[in-house]
Amino acid sequence: IFESIVTNEIISNKGRKQIKVGDKMVDLDNNFKIYFVTNLANPHLLPGVFIRVTVINFTVTELGLSQQLLAEIVKIENAAVEAKKNELILVIANDQKRIKKLEDDILKSLANSSENILDDEDLIANLDASKITSDEISKNLEDNKQAQVEIELARSQYKVVADRGCHLFFIIASLTEIDSMYQYSLNYFIKLFKAIIVHSEKAEEIEQRVKI
């Protein structure tokens, strides 16, 4: 019944876009979209399906979950580092936007200059000011990216714990293949994971702490 929709078989009829659904011709809106959803973790789709539609897999990946668990661990063990990481992400993104805006403004000024560029004193002054601002932002970006590297190095000390948690989650998730009663949500797992870290034995050295 959805074959004509999936293959986008649109018919033009007296200025109206129509498509066949079942045995009926239906008017097609330009904003029409259709989504098919399955609760199967790993559905087997024919090659023809991939050709005709966009397939999005929302299944949790090991890399994504590992990064998520790492963030949760660092929030507990060293909240200042995680807060600084998130702050730097925003600062770097903002600086990159400012650089882009400066570039756009310069191009706009050059395009709108009605006389010889070298004789346009206002344009030259604006270009000089933009150059100074651009250099300052570039320096900030360089410093912040270096700080970001140092932060990631500090966070990486806890990566082994995040990886262990990630492997454990996928082992637990695979239990559903034995019996459907063994189903645990990701939110529940993360809540339990955090509780274990909070109540686990403490240690002064990070190297010793991550082994507990």
PDB file of C-alpha atoms in Angstrom:
ATOM      1  CA  ILE A   1       0.000   0.000   0.000  1.00  0.00           C
ATOM      2  CA  PHE A   2       2.952   2.364   0.649  1.00  0.00           C
ATOM      3  CA  GLU A   3       4.912   1.337  -2.444  1.00  0.00           C
ATOM      4  CA  SER A   4       4.005   4.451  -4.450  1.00  0.00           C
ATOM      5  CA  ILE A   5       4.841   6.714  -1.498  1.00  0.00           C
ATOM      6  CA  VAL A   6       8.218   5.121  -0.861  1.00  0.00           C
ATOM      7  CA  THR A   7       9.126   5.240  -4.559  1.00  0.00           C
ATOM      8  CA  ASN A   8       7.809   8.830  -4.791  1.00  0.00           C
ATOM      9  CA  GLU A   9       5.484   8.116  -7.747  1.00  0.00           C
ATOM     10  CA  ILE A  10       3.897  11.569  -7.963  1.00  0.00           C
ATOM     11  CA  ILE A  11       1.342  12.310 -10.670  1.00  0.00           C
ATOM     12  CA  SER A  12       0.511  15.837 -11.821  1.00  0.00           C
ATOM     13  CA  ASN A  13      -3.214  16.237 -12.415  1.00  0.00           C
ATOM     14  CA  LYS A  14      -4.514  19.673 -13.482  1.00  0.00           C
ATOM     15  CA  GLY A  15      -1.894  21.458 -11.424  1.00  0.00           C
ATOM     16  CA  ARG A  16      -2.408  19.208  -8.418  1.00  0.00           C
ATOM     17  CA  LYS A  17       0.180  16.771  -7.144  1.00  0.00           C
ATOM     18  CA  GLN A  18      -1.341  13.392  -6.462  1.00  0.00           C
ATOM     19  CA  ILE A  19      -0.120   9.997  -5.389  1.00  0.00           C
ATOM     20  CA  LYS A  20      -1.779   6.608  -5.390  1.00  0.00           C
ATOM     21  CA  VAL A  21      -2.420   5.068  -1.993  1.00  0.00           C
ATOM     22  CA  GLY A  22      -3.949   1.636  -2.339  1.00  0.00           C
ATOM     23  CA  ASP A  23      -6.574   2.050  -5.068  1.00  0.00           C
ATOM     24  CA  LYS A  24      -7.229   5.773  -4.455  1.00  0.00           C
ATOM     25  CA  MET A  25      -5.581   8.937  -5.780  1.00  0.00           C
ATOM     26  CA  VAL A  26      -4.767  11.315  -2.935  1.00  0.00           C
ATOM     27  CA  ASP A  27      -3.654  14.946  -3.080  1.00  0.00           C
ATOM     28  CA  LEU A  28      -0.036  15.363  -1.962  1.00  0.00           C
ATOM     29  CA  ASP A  29       1.026  18.240   0.268  1.00  0.00           C
ATOM     30  CA  ASN A  30       4.540  19.623  -0.330  1.00  0.00           C
ATOM     31  CA  ASN A  31       5.269  19.308   3.400  1.00  0.00           C
ATOM     32  CA  PHE A  32       4.204  15.660   3.598  1.00  0.00           C
ATOM     33  CA  LYS A  33       6.664  13.278   5.245  1.00  0.00           C
ATOM     34  CA  ILE A  34       6.234   9.704   6.399  1.00  0.00           C
ATOM     35  CA  TYR A  35       8.156   7.871   9.091  1.00  0.00           C
ATOM     36  CA  PHE A  36       8.229   4.137   9.767  1.00  0.00           C
ATOM     37  CA  VAL A  37       9.312   3.091  13.256  1.00  0.00           C
ATOM     38  CA  THR A  38      10.207  -0.328  14.620  1.00  0.00           C
ATOM     39  CA  ASN A  39      11.046  -1.441  18.140  1.00  0.00           C
ATOM     40  CA  LEU A  40      13.353  -4.134  16.805  1.00  0.00           C
ATOM     41  CA  ALA A  41      16.922  -3.547  17.958  1.00  0.00           C
ATOM     42  CA  ASN A  42      18.445  -4.925  14.760  1.00  0.00           C
ATOM     43  CA  PRO A  43      15.848  -5.182  11.970  1.00  0.00           C
ATOM     44  CA  HIS A  44      16.835  -7.006   8.783  1.00  0.00           C
ATOM     45  CA  LEU A  45      15.969  -4.767   5.829  1.00  0.00           C
ATOM     46  CA  LEU A  46      16.194  -5.647   2.164  1.00  0.00           C
ATOM     47  CA  PRO A  47      18.742  -3.765   0.021  1.00  0.00           C
ATOM     48  CA  GLY A  48      15.856  -2.179  -1.903  1.00  0.00           C
ATOM     49  CA  VAL A  49      14.663  -0.461   1.257  1.00  0.00           C
ATOM     50  CA  PHE A  50      17.997   1.307   1.786  1.00  0.00           C
ATOM     51  CA  ILE A  51      17.877   2.604  -1.792  1.00  0.00           C
ATOM     52  CA  ARG A  52      14.435   4.169  -1.401  1.00  0.00           C
ATOM     53  CA  VAL A  53      14.412   5.544   2.135  1.00  0.00           C
ATOM     54  CA  THR A  54      16.694   7.080   4.725  1.00  0.00           C
ATOM     55  CA  VAL A  55      17.348   4.583   7.509  1.00  0.00           C
ATOM     56  CA  ILE A  56      18.242   6.037  10.906  1.00  0.00           C
ATOM     57  CA  ASN A  57      19.441   3.707  13.638  1.00  0.00           C
ATOM     58  CA  PHE A  58      18.855   5.109  17.131  1.00  0.00           C
ATOM     59  CA  THR A  59      20.427   2.100  18.809  1.00  0.00           C
ATOM     60  CA  VAL A  60      22.985   2.984  21.479  1.00  0.00           C
ATOM     61  CA  THR A  61      26.548   2.590  20.196  1.00  0.00           C
ATOM     62  CA  GLU A  62      29.531   1.560  22.308  1.00  0.00           C
ATOM     63  CA  LEU A  63      31.411   4.773  21.530  1.00  0.00           C
ATOM     64  CA  GLY A  64      28.419   6.992  22.320  1.00  0.00           C
ATOM     65  CA  LEU A  65      27.607   5.202  25.566  1.00  0.00           C
ATOM     66  CA  SER A  66      31.245   5.175  26.648  1.00  0.00           C
ATOM     67  CA  GLN A  67      31.439   8.959  26.182  1.00  0.00           C
ATOM     68  CA  GLN A  68      28.171   9.428  28.069  1.00  0.00           C
ATOM     69  CA  LEU A  69      29.332   7.297  30.994  1.00  0.00           C
ATOM     70  CA  LEU A  70      32.692   9.087  31.013  1.00  0.00           C
ATOM     71  CA  ALA A  71      30.901  12.422  31.409  1.00  0.00           C
ATOM     72  CA  GLU A  72      28.860  11.045  34.314  1.00  0.00           C
ATOM     73  CA  ILE A  73      31.983   9.690  36.029  1.00  0.00           C
ATOM     74  CA  VAL A  74      33.918  12.957  35.728  1.00  0.00           C
ATOM     75  CA  LYS A  75      30.913  14.912  37.034  1.00  0.00           C
ATOM     76  CA  ILE A  76      31.075  12.795  40.187  1.00  0.00           C
ATOM     77  CA  GLU A  77      34.846  12.460  40.591  1.00  0.00           C
ATOM     78  CA  ASN A  78      35.984  15.871  39.329  1.00  0.00           C
ATOM     79  CA  ALA A  79      33.020  18.140  38.655  1.00  0.00           C
ATOM     80  CA  ALA A  80      35.226  21.180  37.987  1.00  0.00           C
ATOM     81  CA  VAL A  81      36.914  19.461  35.028  1.00  0.00           C
ATOM     82  CA  GLU A  82      33.597  18.490  33.402  1.00  0.00           C
ATOM     83  CA  ALA A  83      32.158  21.967  33.997  1.00  0.00           C
ATOM     84  CA  LYS A  84      35.262  23.549  32.423  1.00  0.00           C
ATOM     85  CA  LYS A  85      34.959  21.207  29.437  1.00  0.00           C
ATOM     86  CA  ASN A  86      31.346  22.238  28.799  1.00  0.00           C
ATOM     87  CA  GLU A  87      32.247  25.908  29.278  1.00  0.00           C
ATOM     88  CA  LEU A  88      35.111  25.659  26.758  1.00  0.00           C
ATOM     89  CA  ILE A  89      32.847  24.028  24.183  1.00  0.00           C
ATOM     90  CA  LEU A  90      30.515  27.039  24.365  1.00  0.00           C
ATOM     91  CA  VAL A  91      33.378  29.573  24.305  1.00  0.00           C
ATOM     92  CA  ILE A  92      35.044  27.929  21.291  1.00  0.00           C
ATOM     93  CA  ALA A  93      31.744  27.710  19.411  1.00  0.00           C
ATOM     94  CA  ASN A  94      31.039  31.383  20.143  1.00  0.00           C
ATOM     95  CA  ASP A  95      34.520  32.459  18.992  1.00  0.00           C
ATOM     96  CA  GLN A  96      34.127  30.484  15.772  1.00  0.00           C
ATOM     97  CA  LYS A  97      30.814  32.277  15.139  1.00  0.00           C
ATOM     98  CA  ARG A  98      32.493  35.641  15.737  1.00  0.00           C
ATOM     99  CA  ILE A  99      35.266  34.778  13.259  1.00  0.00           C
ATOM    100  CA  LYS A 100      32.651  33.786  10.668  1.00  0.00           C
ATOM    101  CA  LYS A 101      30.721  37.039  11.232  1.00  0.00           C
ATOM    102  CA  LEU A 102      33.887  39.115  10.842  1.00  0.00           C
ATOM    103  CA  GLU A 103      34.668  37.354   7.552  1.00  0.00           C
ATOM    104  CA  ASP A 104      31.123  37.962   6.295  1.00  0.00           C
ATOM    105  CA  ASP A 105      31.238  41.634   7.339  1.00  0.00           C
ATOM    106  CA  ILE A 106      34.566  42.138   5.543  1.00  0.00           C
ATOM    107  CA  LEU A 107      33.255  40.574   2.343  1.00  0.00           C
ATOM    108  CA  LYS A 108      30.095  42.684   2.581  1.00  0.00           C
ATOM    109  CA  SER A 109      32.111  45.876   3.105  1.00  0.00           C
ATOM    110  CA  LEU A 110      34.338  45.095   0.137  1.00  0.00           C
ATOM    111  CA  ALA A 111      31.344  44.319  -2.061  1.00  0.00           C
ATOM    112  CA  ASN A 112      29.563  47.561  -1.095  1.00  0.00           C
ATOM    113  CA  SER A 113      32.591  49.821  -1.539  1.00  0.00           C
ATOM    114  CA  SER A 114      31.717  52.208  -4.348  1.00  0.00           C
ATOM    115  CA  GLU A 115      35.180  53.691  -4.836  1.00  0.00           C
ATOM    116  CA  ASN A 116      38.787  52.613  -4.960  1.00  0.00           C
ATOM    117  CA  ILE A 117      39.380  50.439  -1.908  1.00  0.00           C
ATOM    118  CA  LEU A 118      42.680  52.137  -1.102  1.00  0.00           C
ATOM    119  CA  ASP A 119      40.947  55.548  -1.057  1.00  0.00           C
ATOM    120  CA  ASP A 120      38.088  54.400   1.209  1.00  0.00           C
ATOM    121  CA  GLU A 121      39.380  55.476   4.634  1.00  0.00           C
ATOM    122  CA  ASP A 122      36.364  54.120   6.540  1.00  0.00           C
ATOM    123  CA  LEU A 123      36.756  50.719   4.890  1.00  0.00           C
ATOM    124  CA  ILE A 124      40.497  50.619   5.638  1.00  0.00           C
ATOM    125  CA  ALA A 125      39.805  51.544   9.285  1.00  0.00           C
ATOM    126  CA  ASN A 126      37.164  48.815   9.550  1.00  0.00           C
ATOM    127  CA  LEU A 127      39.507  46.263   7.997  1.00  0.00           C
ATOM    128  CA  ASP A 128      42.288  47.193  10.443  1.00  0.00           C
ATOM    129  CA  ALA A 129      39.892  46.886  13.404  1.00  0.00           C
ATOM    130  CA  SER A 130      38.597  43.574  12.103  1.00  0.00           C
ATOM    131  CA  LYS A 131      42.159  42.291  11.728  1.00  0.00           C
ATOM    132  CA  ILE A 132      42.953  43.148  15.370  1.00  0.00           C
ATOM    133  CA  THR A 133      39.735  41.514  16.598  1.00  0.00           C
ATOM    134  CA  SER A 134      40.323  38.474  14.403  1.00  0.00           C
ATOM    135  CA  ASP A 135      43.860  38.027  15.778  1.00  0.00           C
ATOM    136  CA  GLU A 136      42.568  38.255  19.357  1.00  0.00           C
ATOM    137  CA  ILE A 137      39.835  35.670  18.704  1.00  0.00           C
ATOM    138  CA  SER A 138      42.289  33.361  16.927  1.00  0.00           C
ATOM    139  CA  LYS A 139      44.651  33.587  19.905  1.00  0.00           C
ATOM    140  CA  ASN A 140      41.773  32.789  22.267  1.00  0.00           C
ATOM    141  CA  LEU A 141      40.774  29.827  20.109  1.00  0.00           C
ATOM    142  CA  GLU A 142      44.312  28.485  20.148  1.00  0.00           C
ATOM    143  CA  ASP A 143      44.575  28.851  23.947  1.00  0.00           C
ATOM    144  CA  ASN A 144      41.153  27.320  24.548  1.00  0.00           C
ATOM    145  CA  LYS A 145      41.849  24.364  22.274  1.00  0.00           C
ATOM    146  CA  GLN A 146      45.076  23.711  24.169  1.00  0.00           C
ATOM    147  CA  ALA A 147      43.126  23.875  27.424  1.00  0.00           C
ATOM    148  CA  GLN A 148      40.617  21.467  25.899  1.00  0.00           C
ATOM    149  CA  VAL A 149      43.406  18.981  25.175  1.00  0.00           C
ATOM    150  CA  GLU A 150      44.558  19.180  28.801  1.00  0.00           C
ATOM    151  CA  ILE A 151      41.009  18.662  30.044  1.00  0.00           C
ATOM    152  CA  GLU A 152      40.515  15.630  27.801  1.00  0.00           C
ATOM    153  CA  LEU A 153      43.772  14.224  29.161  1.00  0.00           C
ATOM    154  CA  ALA A 154      42.443  14.598  32.722  1.00  0.00           C
ATOM    155  CA  ARG A 155      39.118  12.993  31.745  1.00  0.00           C
ATOM    156  CA  SER A 156      40.822  10.103  29.961  1.00  0.00           C
ATOM    157  CA  GLN A 157      42.089   8.790  33.303  1.00  0.00           C
ATOM    158  CA  TYR A 158      38.548   7.590  34.002  1.00  0.00           C
ATOM    159  CA  LYS A 159      37.972   6.113  30.530  1.00  0.00           C
ATOM    160  CA  VAL A 160      38.711   2.566  31.658  1.00  0.00           C
ATOM    161  CA  VAL A 161      35.745   2.743  34.063  1.00  0.00           C
ATOM    162  CA  ALA A 162      33.464   4.118  31.344  1.00  0.00           C
ATOM    163  CA  ASP A 163      34.511   1.310  28.995  1.00  0.00           C
ATOM    164  CA  ARG A 164      33.816  -1.324  31.652  1.00  0.00           C
ATOM    165  CA  GLY A 165      30.382   0.159  32.262  1.00  0.00           C
ATOM    166  CA  CYS A 166      29.698   0.229  28.531  1.00  0.00           C
ATOM    167  CA  HIS A 167      30.608  -3.451  28.110  1.00  0.00           C
ATOM    168  CA  LEU A 168      28.457  -4.348  31.110  1.00  0.00           C
ATOM    169  CA  PHE A 169      25.429  -2.556  29.647  1.00  0.00           C
ATOM    170  CA  PHE A 170      25.638  -4.428  26.351  1.00  0.00           C
ATOM    171  CA  ILE A 171      26.032  -7.737  28.190  1.00  0.00           C
ATOM    172  CA  ILE A 172      22.899  -6.974  30.201  1.00  0.00           C
ATOM    173  CA  ALA A 173      21.058  -5.831  27.046  1.00  0.00           C
ATOM    174  CA  SER A 174      21.886  -9.130  25.338  1.00  0.00           C
ATOM    175  CA  LEU A 175      20.062 -11.047  28.089  1.00  0.00           C
ATOM    176  CA  THR A 176      16.798 -10.258  26.297  1.00  0.00           C
ATOM    177  CA  GLU A 177      17.819 -12.903  23.776  1.00  0.00           C
ATOM    178  CA  ILE A 178      17.449 -15.439  26.580  1.00  0.00           C
ATOM    179  CA  ASP A 179      14.169 -14.108  27.921  1.00  0.00           C
ATOM    180  CA  SER A 180      12.233 -10.870  27.343  1.00  0.00           C
ATOM    181  CA  MET A 181      11.893 -10.373  31.102  1.00  0.00           C
ATOM    182  CA  TYR A 182      15.553  -9.290  31.216  1.00  0.00           C
ATOM    183  CA  GLN A 183      14.972  -5.750  29.959  1.00  0.00           C
ATOM    184  CA  TYR A 184      16.569  -2.713  31.543  1.00  0.00           C
ATOM    185  CA  SER A 185      16.347   0.839  30.241  1.00  0.00           C
ATOM    186  CA  LEU A 186      19.482   2.874  29.600  1.00  0.00           C
ATOM    187  CA  ASN A 187      18.296   5.520  32.081  1.00  0.00           C
ATOM    188  CA  TYR A 188      17.964   2.882  34.807  1.00  0.00           C
ATOM    189  CA  PHE A 189      21.421   1.503  34.022  1.00  0.00           C
ATOM    190  CA  ILE A 190      23.041   4.969  34.167  1.00  0.00           C
ATOM    191  CA  LYS A 191      21.271   5.717  37.462  1.00  0.00           C
ATOM    192  CA  LEU A 192      22.588   2.434  38.913  1.00  0.00           C
ATOM    193  CA  PHE A 193      26.057   3.052  37.440  1.00  0.00           C
ATOM    194  CA  LYS A 194      26.277   6.467  39.111  1.00  0.00           C
ATOM    195  CA  ALA A 195      25.039   5.115  42.448  1.00  0.00           C
ATOM    196  CA  ILE A 196      27.742   2.425  42.438  1.00  0.00           C
ATOM    197  CA  ILE A 197      30.453   5.022  41.783  1.00  0.00           C
ATOM    198  CA  VAL A 198      29.188   7.322  44.533  1.00  0.00           C
ATOM    199  CA  HIS A 199      29.032   4.537  47.136  1.00  0.00           C
ATOM    200  CA  SER A 200      32.194   2.679  46.099  1.00  0.00           C
ATOM    201  CA  GLU A 201      35.372   2.667  48.183  1.00  0.00           C
ATOM    202  CA  LYS A 202      37.396   5.875  47.843  1.00  0.00           C
ATOM    203  CA  ALA A 203      41.100   6.248  47.060  1.00  0.00           C
ATOM    204  CA  GLU A 204      43.488   9.194  46.954  1.00  0.00           C
ATOM    205  CA  GLU A 205      45.194   8.260  43.690  1.00  0.00           C
ATOM    206  CA  ILE A 206      43.114   8.165  40.485  1.00  0.00           C
ATOM    207  CA  GLU A 207      45.042   5.140  39.234  1.00  0.00           C
ATOM    208  CA  GLN A 208      44.021   3.216  42.347  1.00  0.00           C
ATOM    209  CA  ARG A 209      40.496   4.651  42.331  1.00  0.00           C
ATOM    210  CA  VAL A 210      39.658   3.396  38.841  1.00  0.00           C
ATOM    211  CA  LYS A 211      40.714  -0.135  39.817  1.00  0.00           C
ATOM    212  CA  ILE A 212      38.165  -0.353  42.631  1.00  0.00           C
TER     213      ILE A 212
END
